[in-house]
Coordinates of C-alpha atoms in Angstrom, one line a residue:
X1 CA -64.1 265.5 32.3
X2 CA -61.7 266.8 35.1
X3 CA -58.3 265.1 36.1
X4 CA -58.5 262.9 38.8
X5 CA -55.4 261.5 40.5
X6 CA -55.0 258.9 43.3
X7 CA -53.9 260.5 46.4
X8 CA -51.8 257.9 48.6
X9 CA -52.5 260.3 51.3
X10 CA -56.2 260.1 51.2
X11 CA -56.4 256.8 49.7
X12 CA -58.8 257.9 47.0
X13 CA -59.3 259.6 43.6
X14 CA -59.4 263.2 44.0
X15 CA -60.0 266.0 41.3
X16 CA -56.8 267.7 40.7
X17 CA -56.8 271.3 41.0
X18 CA -53.4 272.9 41.6
X19 CA -52.6 275.5 44.3
X20 CA -51.9 278.1 41.5
X21 CA -54.3 278.4 38.8
X22 CA -52.8 277.0 35.3
X23 CA -49.6 275.9 37.2
X24 CA -48.4 272.8 38.4
X25 CA -45.0 272.1 40.9
X26 CA -43.9 268.5 41.1
X27 CA -41.0 267.0 42.6
X28 CA -39.9 263.3 42.0
X29 CA -37.4 261.2 44.2
X30 CA -34.7 260.6 42.1
X31 CA -31.8 258.2 42.3
X32 CA -29.2 257.6 44.6
X33 CA -25.9 257.2 42.5
X34 CA -23.9 254.4 43.7
X35 CA -24.9 252.1 41.0
X36 CA -26.2 251.5 37.3
X37 CA -29.8 251.8 37.3
X38 CA -32.2 249.1 36.7
X39 CA -35.8 248.5 35.3
X40 CA -37.6 249.7 38.7
X41 CA -36.1 252.9 38.3
X42 CA -36.9 253.1 34.4
X43 CA -40.6 252.6 35.6
X44 CA -40.6 255.3 37.9
X45 CA -38.9 257.6 35.3
X46 CA -41.2 256.5 32.7
X47 CA -44.5 256.9 34.6
X48 CA -43.6 260.3 35.9
X49 CA -42.3 261.3 32.2
X50 CA -45.7 260.5 31.2
X51 CA -47.7 262.3 34.0
X52 CA -45.1 265.4 33.3
X53 CA -46.0 265.2 29.5
X54 CA -49.7 264.9 29.9
X55 CA -50.0 267.7 32.4
X56 CA -48.3 270.0 29.9
X57 CA -50.7 268.6 27.2
X58 CA -53.8 269.8 29.0
X59 CA -52.2 273.1 29.3
X60 CA -50.5 273.5 32.6
X61 CA -47.0 275.3 33.0
X62 CA -45.3 272.3 34.9
X63 CA -42.3 272.9 37.1
X64 CA -40.9 269.7 37.4
X65 CA -38.2 268.7 39.8
X66 CA -36.2 265.3 40.2
X67 CA -33.3 265.3 42.5
X68 CA -29.7 263.2 42.7
X69 CA -28.8 261.8 46.0
X70 CA -25.1 262.2 46.1
X71 CA -24.1 261.5 49.6
X72 CA -25.3 258.6 51.1
X73 CA -24.2 255.2 53.0
X74 CA -24.3 253.2 50.0
X75 CA -22.1 255.6 47.9
X76 CA -19.5 255.7 50.6
X77 CA -19.3 252.3 50.8
X78 CA -19.0 251.9 47.0
X79 CA -16.1 254.5 47.0
X80 CA -14.4 252.6 49.7
X81 CA -14.5 249.6 47.9
X82 CA -13.0 251.0 45.0
X83 CA -10.7 253.2 46.6
X84 CA -12.0 256.3 44.8
X85 CA -13.7 259.8 46.3
X86 CA -17.5 259.6 46.6
X87 CA -17.8 262.6 44.1
X88 CA -16.1 260.3 41.3
X89 CA -18.6 257.5 42.2
X90 CA -21.5 260.0 41.9
X91 CA -20.3 261.8 38.9
X92 CA -20.1 258.4 37.0
X93 CA -23.5 257.1 37.9
X94 CA -25.1 260.6 37.3
X95 CA -23.5 260.3 33.8
X96 CA -24.7 257.0 33.2
X97 CA -28.4 257.7 34.4
X98 CA -28.4 260.7 32.3
X99 CA -27.4 258.6 29.2
X100 CA -30.0 256.0 30.1
X101 CA -32.6 258.7 30.4
X102 CA -31.7 260.0 26.9
X103 CA -31.9 256.7 25.5
X104 CA -35.8 256.2 27.0
X105 CA -36.6 259.4 25.3
X106 CA -37.0 261.3 28.7
X107 CA -38.2 264.9 29.0
X108 CA -35.7 266.6 31.2
X109 CA -36.9 268.2 34.4
X110 CA -36.6 271.8 34.9
X111 CA -34.4 271.2 37.8
X112 CA -32.1 268.4 39.1
X113 CA -30.6 269.5 42.3
X114 CA -27.9 267.2 43.8
X115 CA -27.9 266.9 47.9
X116 CA -24.3 268.2 48.0
X117 CA -25.2 271.4 46.1
X118 CA -27.8 272.2 48.9
X119 CA -25.9 271.7 52.1
X120 CA -26.7 275.2 53.4
X121 CA -30.6 274.6 52.7
X122 CA -30.4 271.4 54.7
X123 CA -28.5 272.8 57.7
X124 CA -31.1 275.8 57.7
X125 CA -34.0 273.4 57.8
X126 CA -32.4 271.0 60.4
X127 CA -31.7 274.2 62.7
X128 CA -35.3 275.3 62.2
X129 CA -36.5 271.8 63.5
X130 CA -34.1 272.1 66.6
X131 CA -35.2 275.2 67.4
X132 CA -39.0 274.4 67.0
X133 CA -38.2 271.6 69.5
X134 CA -39.1 268.6 67.1
X135 CA -35.2 267.6 66.7
X136 CA -32.6 267.1 69.4
X137 CA -28.8 266.6 69.2
X138 CA -26.4 263.8 70.4
X139 CA -22.9 263.8 69.9
X140 CA -22.9 265.6 66.9
X141 CA -25.6 264.0 65.3
X142 CA -29.2 265.2 65.0
X143 CA -32.5 263.4 65.2
X144 CA -36.0 264.0 64.4
X145 CA -38.4 263.4 67.4
X146 CA -41.3 261.2 65.7
X147 CA -43.4 261.4 68.8
X148 CA -43.4 265.4 68.6
X149 CA -45.2 265.2 65.4
X150 CA -48.8 264.2 66.2
X151 CA -49.9 263.0 62.8
X152 CA -46.8 260.9 62.0
X153 CA -48.0 257.8 60.1
X154 CA -50.5 259.4 58.1
X155 CA -49.2 258.7 54.9
X156 CA -48.5 254.9 55.2
X157 CA -51.5 254.6 57.5
X158 CA -49.4 253.3 60.3
X159 CA -50.0 253.7 64.2
X160 CA -46.9 254.8 66.1
X161 CA -47.4 252.6 69.1
X162 CA -47.4 249.7 66.6
X163 CA -44.6 250.5 64.9
X164 CA -42.4 251.2 68.0
X165 CA -43.3 247.8 69.6
X166 CA -42.4 246.1 66.1
X167 CA -39.6 248.0 65.4
X168 CA -36.6 246.7 63.1
X169 CA -34.6 249.7 63.6
X170 CA -31.1 249.1 64.5
X171 CA -30.8 249.9 68.4
X172 CA -29.1 253.0 69.3
X173 CA -29.5 253.9 73.1
X174 CA -29.2 257.5 72.3
X175 CA -32.5 258.0 70.4
X176 CA -35.3 258.8 72.4
X177 CA -37.4 256.5 70.2
X178 CA -36.3 253.6 67.8
X179 CA -38.1 255.0 65.3
X180 CA -36.4 258.9 65.5
X181 CA -34.4 259.4 62.2
X182 CA -31.2 261.2 61.4
X183 CA -31.4 264.5 60.1
X184 CA -27.6 265.2 60.3
X185 CA -24.9 262.6 61.1
X186 CA -21.6 263.4 62.5
X187 CA -18.6 262.6 60.4
X188 CA -16.7 259.7 60.2
X189 CA -13.0 259.1 59.0
X190 CA -13.0 259.1 55.2
X191 CA -16.6 260.1 54.8
X192 CA -17.7 263.4 52.9
X193 CA -18.2 266.1 55.4
X194 CA -19.5 269.8 55.8
X195 CA -19.4 272.4 58.7
X196 CA -22.6 272.9 60.7
X197 CA -23.7 274.2 63.9
X198 CA -23.4 270.7 65.4
X199 CA -19.8 269.9 64.1
X200 CA -18.7 268.5 60.9
X201 CA -20.8 266.0 59.4
X202 CA -23.1 265.1 56.6
X203 CA -27.0 265.1 55.9
X204 CA -29.4 262.4 56.5
X205 CA -31.5 260.8 53.7
X206 CA -34.8 262.0 54.4
X207 CA -33.9 265.6 55.1
X208 CA -32.2 266.2 51.5
X209 CA -35.4 266.0 49.8
X210 CA -37.4 268.2 52.0
X211 CA -34.8 270.7 51.6
X212 CA -34.8 270.8 47.7
X213 CA -38.1 270.4 46.9
X214 CA -38.8 273.6 49.3
X215 CA -35.9 275.6 47.6
X216 CA -37.3 274.9 44.1
X217 CA -41.2 274.7 44.9
X218 CA -42.0 276.2 48.1
X219 CA -43.1 275.2 51.3
X220 CA -46.3 273.7 50.0
X221 CA -46.8 272.1 46.2
X222 CA -49.0 270.0 44.1
X223 CA -47.7 266.7 43.4
X224 CA -44.8 264.3 45.2
X225 CA -44.0 261.2 43.3
X226 CA -41.9 258.0 43.9
X227 CA -42.1 254.3 44.0
X228 CA -44.3 252.6 46.6
X229 CA -41.1 251.6 48.5
X230 CA -40.8 255.2 49.5
X231 CA -44.1 255.5 51.2
X232 CA -42.4 254.5 54.4
X233 CA -40.3 255.8 55.6
X234 CA -38.9 258.0 53.3
X235 CA -42.0 260.0 52.2
X236 CA -43.5 259.6 55.8
X237 CA -40.4 261.4 57.1
X238 CA -40.5 263.8 54.7
X239 CA -44.0 264.8 55.6
X240 CA -43.2 265.0 59.1
X241 CA -39.8 267.2 59.0
X242 CA -41.3 269.4 56.4
X243 CA -44.7 270.2 58.0
X244 CA -43.1 270.6 61.4
X245 CA -40.7 273.1 60.1
X246 CA -43.2 275.0 58.3
X247 CA -46.4 274.4 60.1
X248 CA -48.2 274.3 56.6
X249 CA -49.2 271.1 54.5
X250 CA -46.2 269.9 52.6
X251 CA -47.7 268.1 49.4
X252 CA -51.2 267.8 48.1
X253 CA -51.1 264.9 46.1
X254 CA -48.6 262.1 46.6
X255 CA -48.3 259.8 43.7
X256 CA -46.5 256.4 44.1
X257 CA -45.8 253.9 41.1
X258 CA -45.8 250.1 41.7
X259 CA -43.1 247.5 41.6
X260 CA -41.5 245.8 38.9
X261 CA -41.1 241.7 39.1
X262 CA -38.8 239.5 37.1
X263 CA -40.4 236.5 35.9
X264 CA -43.1 236.9 38.4
X265 CA -40.8 237.1 41.4
X266 CA -39.5 240.4 43.4
X267 CA -36.7 242.0 41.9
X268 CA -33.7 241.8 44.6
X269 CA -29.8 241.7 44.7
X270 CA -30.2 238.6 47.0
X271 CA -32.2 236.7 44.1
X272 CA -29.5 238.3 41.4
X273 CA -32.3 239.5 39.0
X274 CA -31.5 243.1 39.0
X275 CA -31.8 244.1 35.2
X276 CA -29.8 247.1 34.3
X277 CA -31.4 249.7 31.8
X278 CA -28.6 249.7 29.5
X279 CA -28.2 246.2 29.4
X280 CA -32.0 245.8 28.5
X281 CA -31.5 248.3 25.8
X282 CA -28.8 246.1 24.1
X283 CA -31.8 243.7 23.5
X284 CA -34.9 245.8 23.5
X285 CA -35.7 249.1 21.6
X286 CA -36.3 251.7 24.1
X287 CA -39.7 252.7 22.8
X288 CA -40.5 248.9 23.4
X289 CA -39.4 249.1 27.0
X290 CA -41.5 252.1 27.4
X291 CA -44.7 250.5 25.9
X292 CA -44.2 247.6 28.2
X293 CA -43.9 249.5 31.3
X294 CA -47.0 251.4 30.4
X295 CA -48.9 248.5 29.4
X296 CA -50.2 248.2 33.3
X297 CA -51.7 250.9 35.3
X298 CA -48.9 252.7 37.1
X299 CA -50.0 251.8 40.6
X300 CA -50.2 248.1 39.8
X301 CA -47.2 245.7 39.5
X302 CA -45.8 245.0 36.4
X303 CA -44.1 241.6 35.6
X304 CA -40.7 241.5 33.2
X305 CA -40.4 238.3 30.9
X306 CA -38.8 237.7 27.6
X307 CA -42.5 236.7 26.8
X308 CA -43.8 240.0 27.7
X309 CA -41.1 242.0 25.8
X310 CA -41.9 239.8 22.8
X311 CA -45.5 240.9 23.0
X312 CA -44.6 244.6 23.5
X313 CA -42.5 244.5 20.4
X314 CA -45.2 243.0 18.3
X315 CA -47.5 245.6 19.8
X316 CA -45.2 248.4 19.2
X317 CA -44.6 247.0 15.4
X318 CA -48.3 247.0 14.7
X319 CA -48.6 250.5 15.5
X320 CA -45.5 251.3 13.4
X321 CA -46.8 249.2 10.7
X322 CA -50.1 251.3 10.3
X323 CA -48.3 254.4 10.4
X324 CA -46.1 253.3 7.5
X325 CA -49.2 252.2 5.6
X326 CA -50.7 255.6 5.9
X327 CA -47.5 257.2 4.9
X328 CA -47.5 255.0 1.3
X329 CA -51.1 255.5 1.2
X330 CA -51.0 259.6 1.3
X331 CA -47.7 259.5 -0.6
X332 CA -49.4 257.3 -3.5
X333 CA -52.6 259.6 -3.4
X334 CA -50.5 262.9 -2.9
X335 CA -53.0 264.6 -0.8
X336 CA -54.1 264.9 2.7
X337 CA -56.5 267.9 2.6
X338 CA -59.8 267.3 3.5
X339 CA -62.2 266.3 0.8
X340 CA -65.9 266.8 0.0
X341 CA -68.3 264.5 -1.2
X342 CA -72.0 265.0 -1.9
X343 CA -72.9 261.6 -0.1
X344 CA -72.3 261.1 3.7
X345 CA -69.8 258.8 4.7
X346 CA -71.0 255.0 4.9
X347 CA -69.8 251.4 5.3
X348 CA -66.1 251.4 6.2
X349 CA -65.4 255.3 5.8
X350 CA -68.0 256.0 8.3
X351 CA -66.8 253.4 10.8
X352 CA -63.5 254.9 10.6
X353 CA -64.6 258.4 11.0
X354 CA -66.5 257.5 14.0
X355 CA -63.6 255.6 15.4
X356 CA -61.2 258.4 15.1
X357 CA -63.6 260.6 16.8
X358 CA -64.6 258.2 19.7
X359 CA -61.0 257.3 20.5
X360 CA -59.9 260.8 20.6
X361 CA -62.5 261.1 23.6
X362 CA -61.7 257.9 25.0
X363 CA -58.1 258.2 24.8
X364 CA -58.4 261.6 26.9
X365 CA -60.9 260.2 29.2
X366 CA -58.5 257.4 30.3
X367 CA -55.5 259.5 30.9
X368 CA -57.6 261.9 33.1
X369 CA -58.7 258.8 35.3
X370 CA -55.5 258.7 37.1
X371 CA -53.3 258.6 34.1
X372 CA -54.7 255.1 33.0
X373 CA -52.2 254.3 30.3
X374 CA -53.1 250.7 30.2
X375 CA -56.8 251.6 29.0
X376 CA -55.4 254.5 26.8
X377 CA -53.2 252.3 24.8
X378 CA -55.9 249.9 24.6
X379 CA -57.9 252.3 22.7
X380 CA -55.1 253.3 20.5
X381 CA -54.8 249.2 19.6
X382 CA -58.3 249.4 18.5
X383 CA -58.0 252.4 16.4
X384 CA -55.0 250.9 14.8
X385 CA -57.1 247.8 13.7
X386 CA -59.8 250.0 12.2
X387 CA -57.2 251.9 10.3
X388 CA -55.4 248.7 8.8
X389 CA -59.0 247.2 8.0
X390 CA -59.9 250.3 6.2
X391 CA -56.8 250.7 4.1
X392 CA -57.3 246.9 2.7
X393 CA -61.0 247.7 1.7
X394 CA -61.0 248.6 -1.8
X395 CA -64.3 251.2 -1.6
X396 CA -62.4 252.9 1.0
X397 CA -59.3 253.5 -0.9
X398 CA -61.3 254.8 -3.6
X399 CA -63.5 257.3 -1.4
X400 CA -62.3 260.6 -1.9
X401 CA -62.1 261.5 1.8
X402 CA -59.9 258.4 2.5
X403 CA -56.7 260.5 2.3
X404 CA -58.0 263.2 4.8
X405 CA -59.2 260.8 7.2
X406 CA -56.1 258.7 7.5
X407 CA -54.2 262.0 7.8
X408 CA -56.4 262.6 10.8
X409 CA -55.9 259.3 12.2
X410 CA -52.1 259.6 11.6
X411 CA -52.1 262.9 13.5
X412 CA -54.0 261.8 16.4
X413 CA -51.8 258.6 17.0
X414 CA -48.5 260.9 16.8
X415 CA -50.4 263.1 19.2
X416 CA -51.1 260.5 21.6
X417 CA -47.7 259.0 21.2
X418 CA -46.1 262.1 22.0
X419 CA -47.8 262.0 25.5
X420 CA -46.7 258.7 26.1
X421 CA -43.2 258.9 24.6
X422 CA -44.0 256.5 21.9
X423 CA -44.1 256.6 17.9
X424 CA -41.1 259.2 17.9
X425 CA -39.3 257.8 15.0
X426 CA -40.1 257.7 11.3
X427 CA -41.5 253.8 10.5
X428 CA -38.7 253.4 8.0
X429 CA -36.1 254.2 10.9
X430 CA -37.9 252.1 13.4
X431 CA -37.9 249.1 11.5
X432 CA -34.2 249.6 10.4
X433 CA -33.1 249.6 13.8
X434 CA -35.3 246.9 14.9
X435 CA -33.7 245.0 12.0
X436 CA -30.0 245.9 13.0
X437 CA -30.6 244.9 16.8
X438 CA -32.0 241.7 15.8
X439 CA -28.9 241.2 13.5
X440 CA -26.4 242.3 16.3
X441 CA -28.0 239.7 18.5
X442 CA -27.2 236.9 16.0
X443 CA -23.7 238.5 15.3
X444 CA -24.5 239.6 11.8
X445 CA -23.8 242.9 10.0
X446 CA -26.4 244.0 7.5
X447 CA -23.6 244.9 4.9
X448 CA -22.8 241.0 5.2
X449 CA -26.2 239.9 4.3
X450 CA -26.6 242.8 1.6
X451 CA -23.5 241.3 0.1
X452 CA -24.6 237.8 -0.1
X453 CA -27.8 239.0 -1.6

């Protein structure tokens, strides 16, 4: 079946056909590097990592770009609080982010541009908008005029007049419209700054992504991703400034992941329930966190709780237990090559053979239906249960085709696991790592336990 993706722009699932046959261009908004990354960042990273992996599995050549915002009001504030440079703050948290992503088993994007490395591209784009009449200057600042872009609001579904009437934008009398947004900000004492036609200053947030995505993927590309919180104003503004500058459609498919709640409450600094990725990995195996985040459809909210993490671990344990049992069986049997039998498969053998074949198709269909990892994992769970039932049946264990069937089941689990970023460890290593993590949580060392034994 064709791959279908829900497009936030059209509010429906559409068949995915890339602009260039066999190739996919994908840009995902990365993090603003002023603090440790939290579980919300982890969800976005995992979601688009799986999309990247699946597109490659389907045979596409994927150019995946994920940026860093390394100049921003929040970074400046943090630097001033600590009495260090913005570059030092950015460097610190980029390194921490990369360590978190490596721990979570992420594939590296082809390009990871930083805003400060693309100042000339940003300035060129702002100049083009000024020249075309979509932007205006005020005292060294440059603003985009939303009224000049007739389809402003098409991504978020918002009406410009209604937005203006209920605008909660900080009042700035210099703006033509309270919804106009900054493309370039004039410098203030102690802030990073660069030369520009409008005086020394720094880029606004929204223009960064338009400049970087166009540099690496062109004026039009296939997929733009990010969290649902970025739909408005960030992605809405990206569309406006990009299409105003080029006169071309900016992105064909807009893909947005849902929020992470904490114990059924919205995650926010005011509630004090922000969970840093590296803190979570102290207590939970990276693949447990991945499985938990993939257990709901990516567009749906997911609720983090200790109970949900316990269930995710139990679920992952069952997968690894099945893989361990298969390895043990194949080692004992000493074979995994296809075997022949004069009789057609029957009983448990037939059930397992059909289950493997059906699950391969079901898994693919689930992933092709807007990357439905929740449904895909459900099919893998069903297969695992069938594998476990078969291995305890005496008749199956004596069947000459048992080894080849189990080898086929194992191969499929590992193939699907590679797409999801799961089952990437040898079972014995996985269980050993879980044991060490448990002992550490109790203040114990494995050597002490073995010594007592």
